[in-house]
Tab-separated table of N, CA and C in Angstrom:
chain	number	residue	atom	x	y	z
A	1	MET	N	-31.629	4.270	-33.166
A	1	MET	CA	-30.269	3.814	-33.013
A	1	MET	C	-29.634	4.576	-31.844
A	2	PRO	N	-28.958	3.860	-30.910
A	2	PRO	CA	-28.348	4.540	-29.771
A	2	PRO	C	-27.137	5.362	-30.182
A	3	GLU	N	-26.803	6.308	-29.323
A	3	GLU	CA	-25.624	7.136	-29.586
A	3	GLU	C	-24.364	6.282	-29.479
A	4	PRO	N	-23.383	6.520	-30.335
A	4	PRO	CA	-22.160	5.708	-30.268
A	4	PRO	C	-21.385	5.873	-28.961
A	5	THR	N	-21.435	7.071	-28.348
A	5	THR	CA	-20.677	7.274	-27.120
A	5	THR	C	-21.277	6.499	-25.954
A	6	SER	N	-22.609	6.394	-25.902
A	6	SER	CA	-23.218	5.686	-24.775
A	6	SER	C	-22.987	4.186	-24.886
A	7	THR	N	-23.015	3.630	-26.075
A	7	THR	CA	-22.786	2.189	-26.202
A	7	THR	C	-21.323	1.833	-26.050
A	8	SER	N	-20.412	2.730	-26.478
A	8	SER	CA	-18.996	2.409	-26.317
A	8	SER	C	-18.597	2.457	-24.850
A	9	GLY	N	-19.189	3.336	-24.057
A	9	GLY	CA	-18.881	3.392	-22.631
A	9	GLY	C	-19.343	2.146	-21.908
A	10	VAL	N	-20.517	1.673	-22.272
A	10	VAL	CA	-21.019	0.462	-21.644
A	10	VAL	C	-20.153	-0.726	-22.028
A	11	SER	N	-19.724	-0.800	-23.261
A	11	SER	CA	-18.910	-1.937	-23.669
A	11	SER	C	-17.521	-1.887	-23.030
A	12	LEU	N	-16.946	-0.687	-22.806
A	12	LEU	CA	-15.664	-0.587	-22.125
A	12	LEU	C	-15.782	-1.020	-20.670
A	13	ALA	N	-16.872	-0.635	-20.017
A	13	ALA	CA	-17.078	-1.056	-18.632
A	13	ALA	C	-17.270	-2.569	-18.557
A	14	ALA	N	-18.033	-3.116	-19.491
A	14	ALA	CA	-18.236	-4.563	-19.505
A	14	ALA	C	-16.931	-5.303	-19.775
A	15	LEU	N	-16.098	-4.755	-20.649
A	15	LEU	CA	-14.809	-5.373	-20.940
A	15	LEU	C	-13.882	-5.324	-19.727
A	16	ALA	N	-13.865	-4.206	-19.017
A	16	ALA	CA	-13.019	-4.088	-17.824
A	16	ALA	C	-13.449	-5.071	-16.747
A	17	ILE	N	-14.746	-5.223	-16.561
A	17	ILE	CA	-15.253	-6.177	-15.564
A	17	ILE	C	-14.952	-7.605	-15.995
A	18	ALA	N	-15.087	-7.877	-17.295
A	18	ALA	CA	-14.799	-9.230	-17.781
A	18	ALA	C	-13.331	-9.578	-17.616
A	19	LEU	N	-12.438	-8.600	-17.822
A	19	LEU	CA	-11.005	-8.871	-17.693
A	19	LEU	C	-10.565	-8.967	-16.238
A	20	LEU	N	-11.032	-8.052	-15.413
A	20	LEU	CA	-10.564	-7.995	-14.036
A	20	LEU	C	-11.388	-8.833	-13.075
A	21	GLY	N	-12.656	-9.035	-13.396
A	21	GLY	CA	-13.516	-9.865	-12.575
A	21	GLY	C	-13.652	-9.351	-11.153
A	22	PRO	N	-13.725	-10.267	-10.205
A	22	PRO	CA	-13.951	-9.854	-8.823
A	22	PRO	C	-12.741	-9.186	-8.170
A	23	MET	N	-11.577	-9.234	-8.796
A	23	MET	CA	-10.392	-8.598	-8.216
A	23	MET	C	-10.355	-7.090	-8.466
A	24	ALA	N	-11.219	-6.592	-9.327
A	24	ALA	CA	-11.199	-5.157	-9.642
A	24	ALA	C	-11.537	-4.317	-8.420
A	25	GLY	N	-12.494	-4.750	-7.624
A	25	GLY	CA	-12.917	-3.977	-6.456
A	25	GLY	C	-11.833	-3.816	-5.404
A	26	PRO	N	-11.244	-4.921	-4.916
A	26	PRO	CA	-10.197	-4.768	-3.896
A	26	PRO	C	-8.976	-3.995	-4.386
A	27	TYR	N	-8.564	-4.208	-5.625
A	27	TYR	CA	-7.404	-3.470	-6.120
A	27	TYR	C	-7.714	-1.991	-6.279
A	28	ALA	N	-8.918	-1.661	-6.720
A	28	ALA	CA	-9.299	-0.246	-6.805
A	28	ALA	C	-9.318	0.376	-5.411
A	29	LEU	N	-9.819	-0.362	-4.430
A	29	LEU	CA	-9.830	0.122	-3.053
A	29	LEU	C	-8.408	0.374	-2.549
A	30	ILE	N	-7.502	-0.559	-2.813
A	30	ILE	CA	-6.117	-0.414	-2.375
A	30	ILE	C	-5.474	0.803	-3.040
A	31	VAL	N	-5.685	0.951	-4.343
A	31	VAL	CA	-5.055	2.060	-5.070
A	31	VAL	C	-5.571	3.406	-4.572
A	32	PHE	N	-6.881	3.531	-4.389
A	32	PHE	CA	-7.420	4.819	-3.952
A	32	PHE	C	-7.035	5.134	-2.504
A	33	ALA	N	-7.017	4.134	-1.633
A	33	ALA	CA	-6.592	4.376	-0.251
A	33	ALA	C	-5.110	4.730	-0.202
A	34	ALA	N	-4.304	4.060	-1.021
A	34	ALA	CA	-2.873	4.372	-1.059
A	34	ALA	C	-2.630	5.772	-1.614
A	35	LEU	N	-3.392	6.164	-2.627
A	35	LEU	CA	-3.261	7.525	-3.149
A	35	LEU	C	-3.625	8.553	-2.094
A	36	ALA	N	-4.686	8.288	-1.342
A	36	ALA	CA	-5.081	9.222	-0.288
A	36	ALA	C	-3.998	9.319	0.779
A	37	GLY	N	-3.397	8.194	1.142
A	37	GLY	CA	-2.325	8.226	2.123
A	37	GLY	C	-1.070	8.883	1.584
A	38	ALA	N	-0.789	8.681	0.301
A	38	ALA	CA	0.434	9.230	-0.298
A	38	ALA	C	0.374	10.742	-0.458
A	39	LEU	N	-0.799	11.324	-0.329
A	39	LEU	CA	-0.886	12.780	-0.424
A	39	LEU	C	-0.250	13.464	0.777
A	40	TRP	N	-0.174	12.784	1.933
A	40	TRP	CA	0.469	13.385	3.103
A	40	TRP	C	1.952	13.591	2.892
A	41	PRO	N	2.723	12.565	2.492
A	41	PRO	CA	4.147	12.843	2.263
A	41	PRO	C	4.369	13.810	1.112
A	42	LEU	N	3.465	13.809	0.144
A	42	LEU	CA	3.596	14.746	-0.967
A	42	LEU	C	3.407	16.177	-0.479
A	43	SER	N	2.439	16.381	0.413
A	43	SER	CA	2.208	17.739	0.915
A	43	SER	C	3.303	18.189	1.875
A	44	ALA	N	3.972	17.231	2.525
A	44	ALA	CA	5.033	17.583	3.468
A	44	ALA	C	6.398	17.706	2.804
A	45	ALA	N	6.507	17.291	1.547
A	45	ALA	CA	7.801	17.322	0.862
A	45	ALA	C	8.206	18.762	0.568
A	46	ASP	N	9.519	18.977	0.549
A	46	ASP	CA	10.026	20.297	0.189
A	46	ASP	C	9.632	20.597	-1.250
A	47	THR	N	9.748	21.847	-1.612
A	47	THR	CA	9.367	22.217	-2.970
A	47	THR	C	10.137	21.369	-3.967
A	48	MET	N	9.393	20.788	-4.865
A	48	MET	CA	9.981	19.898	-5.857
A	48	MET	C	9.291	20.123	-7.192
A	49	THR	N	9.844	19.550	-8.210
A	49	THR	CA	9.233	19.670	-9.527
A	49	THR	C	7.994	18.787	-9.592
A	50	ARG	N	7.199	19.009	-10.609
A	50	ARG	CA	6.006	18.191	-10.783
A	50	ARG	C	6.362	16.737	-11.024
A	51	SER	N	7.418	16.510	-11.790
A	51	SER	CA	7.799	15.124	-12.068
A	51	SER	C	8.312	14.433	-10.805
A	52	ALA	N	9.026	15.144	-9.945
A	52	ALA	CA	9.491	14.547	-8.692
A	52	ALA	C	8.312	14.258	-7.765
A	53	GLY	N	7.340	15.139	-7.741
A	53	GLY	CA	6.139	14.895	-6.942
A	53	GLY	C	5.334	13.720	-7.466
A	54	ALA	N	5.218	13.627	-8.779
A	54	ALA	CA	4.500	12.489	-9.373
A	54	ALA	C	5.238	11.184	-9.096
A	55	TRP	N	6.578	11.228	-9.142
A	55	TRP	CA	7.363	10.028	-8.853
A	55	TRP	C	7.179	9.602	-7.391
A	56	LEU	N	7.153	10.554	-6.460
A	56	LEU	CA	6.919	10.235	-5.056
A	56	LEU	C	5.542	9.614	-4.868
A	57	LEU	N	4.530	10.191	-5.494
A	57	LEU	CA	3.176	9.670	-5.397
A	57	LEU	C	3.090	8.261	-5.970
A	58	LEU	N	3.715	8.036	-7.113
A	58	LEU	CA	3.706	6.713	-7.736
A	58	LEU	C	4.450	5.699	-6.878
A	59	ARG	N	5.597	6.095	-6.320
A	59	ARG	CA	6.388	5.194	-5.475
A	59	ARG	C	5.611	4.782	-4.232
A	60	CYS	N	4.967	5.732	-3.579
A	60	CYS	CA	4.195	5.421	-2.375
A	60	CYS	C	3.002	4.525	-2.704
A	61	THR	N	2.332	4.800	-3.800
A	61	THR	CA	1.163	4.016	-4.183
A	61	THR	C	1.555	2.597	-4.561
A	62	LEU	N	2.602	2.437	-5.357
A	62	LEU	CA	3.014	1.090	-5.763
A	62	LEU	C	3.542	0.289	-4.581
A	63	THR	N	4.192	0.938	-3.637
A	63	THR	CA	4.627	0.234	-2.429
A	63	THR	C	3.425	-0.286	-1.655
A	64	ALA	N	2.402	0.531	-1.537
A	64	ALA	CA	1.191	0.106	-0.834
A	64	ALA	C	0.493	-1.025	-1.572
A	65	VAL	N	0.440	-0.952	-2.897
A	65	VAL	CA	-0.198	-2.023	-3.674
A	65	VAL	C	0.554	-3.332	-3.466
A	66	ALA	N	1.880	-3.259	-3.405
A	66	ALA	CA	2.679	-4.478	-3.267
A	66	ALA	C	2.601	-5.082	-1.864
A	67	LEU	N	2.453	-4.256	-0.828
A	67	LEU	CA	2.540	-4.758	0.545
A	67	LEU	C	1.202	-4.931	1.258
A	68	THR	N	0.141	-4.345	0.757
A	68	THR	CA	-1.122	-4.325	1.494
A	68	THR	C	-1.694	-5.720	1.724
A	69	SER	N	-1.714	-6.554	0.715
A	69	SER	CA	-2.313	-7.884	0.875
A	69	SER	C	-1.573	-8.696	1.922
A	70	ALA	N	-0.246	-8.678	1.873
A	70	ALA	CA	0.532	-9.456	2.837
A	70	ALA	C	0.315	-8.952	4.261
A	71	LEU	N	0.337	-7.638	4.449
A	71	LEU	CA	0.139	-7.105	5.796
A	71	LEU	C	-1.282	-7.323	6.300
A	72	SER	N	-2.252	-7.309	5.397
A	72	SER	CA	-3.632	-7.599	5.806
A	72	SER	C	-3.778	-9.047	6.243
A	73	LEU	N	-3.081	-9.946	5.567
A	73	LEU	CA	-3.113	-11.353	5.981
A	73	LEU	C	-2.410	-11.557	7.318
A	74	VAL	N	-1.355	-10.796	7.580
A	74	VAL	CA	-0.697	-10.870	8.891
A	74	VAL	C	-1.652	-10.384	9.980
A	75	LEU	N	-2.349	-9.293	9.724
A	75	LEU	CA	-3.339	-8.806	10.690
A	75	LEU	C	-4.417	-9.844	10.947
A	76	GLN	N	-4.838	-10.528	9.896
A	76	GLN	CA	-5.877	-11.541	10.040
A	76	GLN	C	-5.371	-12.727	10.860
A	77	SER	N	-4.145	-13.157	10.633
A	77	SER	CA	-3.641	-14.317	11.361
A	77	SER	C	-3.283	-13.992	12.807
A	78	GLN	N	-2.820	-12.781	13.079
A	78	GLN	CA	-2.395	-12.432	14.430
A	78	GLN	C	-3.534	-11.911	15.306
A	79	TRP	N	-4.385	-11.054	14.759
A	79	TRP	CA	-5.403	-10.393	15.562
A	79	TRP	C	-6.827	-10.635	15.074
A	80	GLN	N	-7.028	-11.584	14.185
A	80	GLN	CA	-8.348	-11.978	13.676
A	80	GLN	C	-9.148	-10.811	13.102
A	81	ILE	N	-8.453	-9.843	12.508
A	81	ILE	CA	-9.115	-8.758	11.782
A	81	ILE	C	-9.252	-9.248	10.350
A	82	PRO	N	-10.476	-9.344	9.812
A	82	PRO	CA	-10.634	-9.885	8.452
A	82	PRO	C	-9.809	-9.087	7.432
A	83	ALA	N	-9.102	-9.830	6.586
A	83	ALA	CA	-8.201	-9.191	5.620
A	83	ALA	C	-8.959	-8.266	4.675
A	84	GLY	N	-10.154	-8.644	4.283
A	84	GLY	CA	-10.935	-7.806	3.378
A	84	GLY	C	-11.322	-6.473	3.983
A	85	GLU	N	-11.489	-6.453	5.291
A	85	GLU	CA	-11.876	-5.212	5.966
A	85	GLU	C	-10.681	-4.325	6.304
A	86	SER	N	-9.493	-4.890	6.288
A	86	SER	CA	-8.324	-4.090	6.647
A	86	SER	C	-7.545	-3.591	5.435
A	87	LEU	N	-8.010	-3.868	4.230
A	87	LEU	CA	-7.274	-3.438	3.040
A	87	LEU	C	-7.111	-1.925	2.969
A	88	ALA	N	-8.200	-1.191	3.167
A	88	ALA	CA	-8.140	0.268	3.028
A	88	ALA	C	-7.267	0.918	4.101
A	89	PRO	N	-7.443	0.583	5.389
A	89	PRO	CA	-6.575	1.229	6.386
A	89	PRO	C	-5.099	0.884	6.217
A	90	VAL	N	-4.814	-0.366	5.867
A	90	VAL	CA	-3.415	-0.768	5.686
A	90	VAL	C	-2.800	-0.030	4.502
A	91	ALA	N	-3.527	0.045	3.381
A	91	ALA	CA	-3.014	0.759	2.207
A	91	ALA	C	-2.825	2.240	2.512
A	92	PHE	N	-3.742	2.817	3.276
A	92	PHE	CA	-3.629	4.228	3.637
A	92	PHE	C	-2.378	4.474	4.478
A	93	VAL	N	-2.137	3.618	5.474
A	93	VAL	CA	-0.979	3.799	6.359
A	93	VAL	C	0.324	3.599	5.591
A	94	ILE	N	0.360	2.591	4.724
A	94	ILE	CA	1.574	2.358	3.935
A	94	ILE	C	1.836	3.543	3.011
A	95	GLY	N	0.794	4.054	2.379
A	95	GLY	CA	0.955	5.228	1.526
A	95	GLY	C	1.379	6.448	2.318
A	96	ALA	N	0.858	6.580	3.541
A	96	ALA	CA	1.197	7.743	4.363
A	96	ALA	C	2.626	7.673	4.887
A	97	LEU	N	3.201	6.473	4.984
A	97	LEU	CA	4.595	6.377	5.411
A	97	LEU	C	5.528	7.050	4.421
A	98	GLY	N	5.177	7.014	3.160
A	98	GLY	CA	5.953	7.713	2.145
A	98	GLY	C	7.405	7.301	2.125
A	99	ASN	N	8.299	8.241	2.391
A	99	ASN	CA	9.737	7.957	2.424
A	99	ASN	C	10.209	7.549	3.808
A	100	GLY	N	9.316	7.315	4.732
A	100	GLY	CA	9.689	7.003	6.104
A	100	GLY	C	9.936	5.538	6.361
A	101	TRP	N	10.330	4.783	5.363
A	101	TRP	CA	10.550	3.357	5.538
A	101	TRP	C	11.888	3.039	6.181
A	102	ARG	N	12.858	3.908	6.079
A	102	ARG	CA	14.184	3.617	6.640
A	102	ARG	C	14.122	3.373	8.153
A	103	PRO	N	13.441	4.193	8.959
A	103	PRO	CA	13.355	3.880	10.399
A	103	PRO	C	12.617	2.571	10.676
A	104	VAL	N	11.634	2.242	9.850
A	104	VAL	CA	10.911	0.980	10.029
A	104	VAL	C	11.858	-0.192	9.802
A	105	PHE	N	12.618	-0.142	8.712
A	105	PHE	CA	13.557	-1.222	8.434
A	105	PHE	C	14.670	-1.280	9.476
A	106	ASP	N	15.110	-0.133	9.992
A	106	ASP	CA	16.122	-0.121	11.052
A	106	ASP	C	15.588	-0.789	12.316
A	107	ALA	N	14.339	-0.523	12.666
A	107	ALA	CA	13.742	-1.133	13.856
A	107	ALA	C	13.582	-2.643	13.677
A	108	VAL	N	13.139	-3.074	12.497
A	108	VAL	CA	13.010	-4.510	12.236
A	108	VAL	C	14.381	-5.178	12.285
A	109	GLY	N	15.397	-4.533	11.720
A	109	GLY	CA	16.751	-5.082	11.755
A	109	GLY	C	17.279	-5.200	13.169
A	110	ALA	N	17.036	-4.187	13.998
A	110	ALA	CA	17.481	-4.235	15.391
A	110	ALA	C	16.769	-5.349	16.156
A	111	ALA	N	15.479	-5.530	15.892
A	111	ALA	CA	14.735	-6.599	16.557
A	111	ALA	C	15.244	-7.973	16.132
A	112	LEU	N	15.530	-8.141	14.843
A	112	LEU	CA	16.064	-9.418	14.367
A	112	LEU	C	17.461	-9.674	14.925
A	113	GLN	N	18.268	-8.638	15.040
A	113	GLN	CA	19.602	-8.784	15.614
A	113	GLN	C	19.516	-9.189	17.085
A	114	ALA	N	18.627	-8.578	17.843
A	114	ALA	CA	18.450	-8.930	19.248
A	114	ALA	C	17.943	-10.364	19.383
A	115	LEU	N	17.043	-10.776	18.489
A	115	LEU	CA	16.545	-12.145	18.512
A	115	LEU	C	17.649	-13.145	18.192
A	116	ALA	N	18.494	-12.826	17.226
A	116	ALA	CA	19.595	-13.720	16.865
A	116	ALA	C	20.590	-13.845	18.010
A	117	ILE	N	20.868	-12.742	18.704
A	117	ILE	CA	21.792	-12.787	19.839
A	117	ILE	C	21.208	-13.627	20.965
A	118	ARG	N	19.913	-13.463	21.210
A	118	ARG	CA	19.279	-14.221	22.283
A	118	ARG	C	19.229	-15.707	21.951
A	119	LEU	N	18.942	-16.049	20.694
A	119	LEU	CA	18.883	-17.457	20.301
A	119	LEU	C	20.257	-18.119	20.284
A	120	SER	N	21.293	-17.356	20.030
A	120	SER	CA	22.630	-17.930	19.986
A	120	SER	C	23.251	-18.058	21.371
A	121	GLY	N	22.572	-17.583	22.396
A	121	GLY	CA	23.087	-17.689	23.751
A	121	GLY	C	24.092	-16.611	24.094
A	122	GLY	N	24.063	-15.542	23.354
A	122	GLY	CA	24.984	-14.435	23.580
A	122	GLY	C	24.633	-13.661	24.826
A	123	PRO	N	25.231	-12.488	24.984
A	123	PRO	CA	24.982	-11.680	26.181
A	123	PRO	C	23.521	-11.263	26.273
A	124	LYS	N	23.024	-11.336	27.466
A	124	LYS	CA	21.618	-10.960	27.718
A	124	LYS	C	21.522	-9.443	27.832
A	125	PRO	N	20.490	-8.842	27.224
A	125	PRO	CA	20.342	-7.380	27.319
A	125	PRO	C	19.922	-6.921	28.673
């Protein structure tokens, strides 16, 4: 008779694969790359409590999980970089941005404002 621990581990792995199927691999890749990237802002943060550090790590990782697929598809459509191959670098960069999203959003807002002014026939820069 096999040991109960060895058979329960195999059945848990089989259950996880059955539930997640082929999506388990890419999501695991995104999560681990985002965690690796999120360690940079965590190491650069001022002294904080463990819970604040865990919250920063979770925030950076979940942001990367939410945005990686869309940005990988943009890379694929604009520069023909296969989305499957760009998942890890994109998740890493998003995780490494950490709390640095405000300048990114400011730059996107300024670009959209300049585009709106140009399309409306306003003053030329």
